[in-house]
Short mmCIF file of C-alpha atoms in Angstrom, two decimals:
data_model
loop_
_atom_site.label_atom_id
_atom_site.label_comp_id
_atom_site.label_asym_id
_atom_site.label_seq_id
_atom_site.Cartn_x
_atom_site.Cartn_y
_atom_site.Cartn_z
CA MET A 98 -44.11 -27.11 9.07
CA MET A 99 -41.54 -28.04 6.20
CA LYS A 100 -43.48 -24.91 4.60
CA GLY A 101 -42.22 -22.66 7.27
CA LEU A 102 -38.82 -24.75 7.39
CA LEU A 103 -38.30 -24.05 4.00
CA SER A 104 -39.34 -20.09 4.08
CA LEU A 105 -36.64 -19.91 6.60
CA LEU A 106 -34.22 -21.33 4.63
CA LEU A 107 -34.67 -19.42 1.15
CA LEU A 108 -34.92 -16.13 4.09
CA MET A 109 -31.67 -16.75 5.03
CA LEU A 110 -29.94 -17.09 1.57
CA ALA A 111 -31.53 -14.29 -0.22
CA ALA A 112 -30.18 -12.07 3.64
CA PRO A 113 -26.44 -11.70 1.62
CA VAL A 114 -28.45 -9.90 -1.12
CA GLN A 115 -30.12 -7.49 0.57
CA ALA A 116 -26.50 -6.34 2.28
CA GLN A 117 -25.33 -5.16 -1.01
CA THR A 118 -24.46 -1.48 -0.74
CA ALA A 119 -25.21 0.76 -3.58
CA LEU A 120 -22.71 3.52 -2.57
CA PRO A 121 -21.58 5.59 -5.38
CA PRO A 122 -18.18 6.07 -6.21
CA ALA A 123 -15.40 8.75 -4.16
CA PRO A 124 -15.93 11.94 -6.39
CA TYR A 125 -12.32 11.92 -7.40
CA ALA A 126 -11.67 8.11 -7.35
CA ASP A 127 -11.26 8.17 -11.34
CA ARG A 128 -11.91 12.02 -12.12
CA GLN A 129 -8.53 13.84 -12.76
CA LEU A 130 -8.10 17.57 -10.98
CA ASP A 131 -8.95 20.75 -13.17
CA ASP A 132 -5.15 21.40 -12.73
CA PRO A 133 -2.83 19.88 -14.32
CA ALA A 134 0.25 20.69 -11.68
CA LEU A 135 -2.06 19.69 -8.88
CA GLU A 136 -3.13 16.11 -10.95
CA ARG A 137 0.64 15.39 -11.57
CA LYS A 138 1.50 16.20 -7.91
CA ALA A 139 -1.33 13.77 -6.89
CA LYS A 140 -0.50 11.29 -9.00
CA ALA A 141 2.97 11.09 -8.00
CA LEU A 142 1.95 10.34 -3.81
CA MET A 143 -0.95 7.86 -4.84
CA GLU A 144 1.51 5.57 -7.62
CA THR A 145 3.94 5.67 -3.70
CA ILE A 146 1.15 4.21 -1.57
CA ARG A 147 -0.16 0.27 -1.64
CA CYS A 148 -3.89 -0.84 -2.38
CA LEU A 149 -5.28 -1.60 1.15
CA THR A 150 -6.90 -4.34 -0.32
CA CYS A 151 -4.87 -5.69 -3.84
CA GLN A 152 -1.43 -5.33 -1.59
CA SER A 153 0.90 -5.21 -5.02
CA GLN A 154 -0.79 -2.27 -6.44
CA SER A 155 -0.19 1.27 -5.88
CA ILE A 156 -3.57 3.14 -4.99
CA ALA A 157 -2.87 4.50 -9.00
CA ASP A 158 -3.16 1.16 -10.49
CA SER A 159 -5.77 -0.31 -8.30
CA ASN A 160 -9.27 -0.47 -9.37
CA ALA A 161 -10.32 -1.78 -5.37
CA SER A 162 -13.09 0.55 -3.83
CA MET A 163 -10.82 0.78 -1.27
CA ALA A 164 -8.15 2.38 -3.81
CA GLY A 165 -10.82 4.74 -5.53
CA ASP A 166 -11.29 5.94 -2.08
CA MET A 167 -7.95 6.78 -1.17
CA ARG A 168 -7.50 8.15 -4.71
CA SER A 169 -10.30 10.83 -3.80
CA GLU A 170 -9.29 11.57 -0.59
CA ILE A 171 -5.40 12.48 -1.61
CA ARG A 172 -6.80 14.63 -4.81
CA GLU A 173 -9.11 16.82 -2.27
CA ARG A 174 -6.36 16.94 0.26
CA ILE A 175 -3.82 18.29 -2.40
CA ARG A 176 -6.70 20.48 -4.11
CA ALA A 177 -7.27 22.46 -0.34
CA GLY A 178 -3.62 22.96 -0.52
CA GLU A 179 -1.65 20.24 1.12
CA GLU A 180 1.46 18.90 0.79
CA PRO A 181 2.16 15.68 -0.06
CA GLU A 182 4.29 14.80 2.40
CA HIS A 183 2.04 15.45 4.95
CA ILE A 184 -0.73 13.62 3.58
CA ARG A 185 1.77 10.97 3.13
CA ARG A 186 2.39 10.91 6.74
CA TRP A 187 -1.52 10.96 7.67
CA LEU A 188 -2.36 7.75 5.58
CA ILE A 189 1.18 6.40 7.30
CA GLU A 190 -0.32 7.08 10.59
CA ARG A 191 -3.92 5.62 9.98
CA TYR A 192 -3.02 2.58 8.30
CA GLY A 193 1.13 1.42 9.17
CA ASP A 194 4.26 1.67 7.94
CA TRP A 195 3.12 -0.38 5.35
CA VAL A 196 0.85 1.35 3.00
CA SER A 197 4.00 3.74 1.63
CA TYR A 198 6.18 2.42 -1.00
CA GLU A 199 9.11 3.81 0.72
CA PRO A 200 11.36 2.63 2.48
CA THR A 201 11.96 4.34 6.30
CA ALA A 202 14.62 4.69 8.17
CA ALA A 203 13.31 3.94 11.21
CA PRO A 204 15.74 2.43 14.21
CA ILE A 205 13.85 -0.93 14.91
CA LEU A 206 14.18 -1.84 11.00
CA TRP A 207 18.59 -1.12 10.93
CA PRO A 208 19.22 -5.02 11.35
CA LEU A 209 16.78 -5.53 8.48
CA TRP A 210 18.70 -3.08 5.96
CA ALA A 211 22.69 -4.62 7.64
CA ALA A 212 21.44 -8.13 7.31
CA PRO A 213 22.12 -8.49 4.10
CA ILE A 214 25.43 -5.90 4.50
CA VAL A 215 26.15 -9.15 7.06
CA LEU A 216 25.42 -11.84 5.61
CA LEU A 217 27.33 -11.23 2.37
CA SER A 218 30.43 -10.25 4.40
CA LEU A 219 29.97 -13.72 6.18
CA GLY A 220 29.76 -15.34 3.18
CA LEU A 221 32.88 -13.37 1.77
CA LEU A 222 35.35 -14.42 4.23
CA LEU A 223 34.37 -18.27 4.42
CA MET A 224 34.85 -17.75 0.63
CA ARG A 225 38.31 -16.16 1.38
CA GLY A 226 38.82 -19.29 4.23
CA ARG A 227 38.20 -22.13 1.41
CA ILE A 228 40.56 -20.44 -0.88
CA LYS A 229 43.55 -20.16 1.06
CA ARG A 230 43.46 -23.85 2.53
CA ARG A 231 43.31 -24.76 -0.99
CA PRO A 232 46.27 -26.63 -1.67
CA ARG A 233 47.79 -25.00 -4.91
CA ALA A 234 48.85 -27.98 -7.46
#
């Protein structure tokens, strides 16, 4: 009984080792395109796309496997002749607005863009009122 329980416990501990994948990296994850002009286009786009794993780095700077897959996808699509803006739209459709470092001007975000202006104006009005009320010496 004890031997069976011990072997079951060892088997459960060994299960995560079996779950490791040994997939090769994406073909263009760390390999540049042969055409320098196309590579410049790809690099410029990669610097504006956020890594979904790291969240604070662009996919051009990240070492995460998902970032490598995204770099490879971008390079392959640019090599096939797609425009960077078309690829960006595809990535935004697939992963959401958050994937792009370039801000959008969607109507739902207008309050977010207007908030700093409104708060600054309110602060200036309050400061002006305080200055007018202050007795002059």
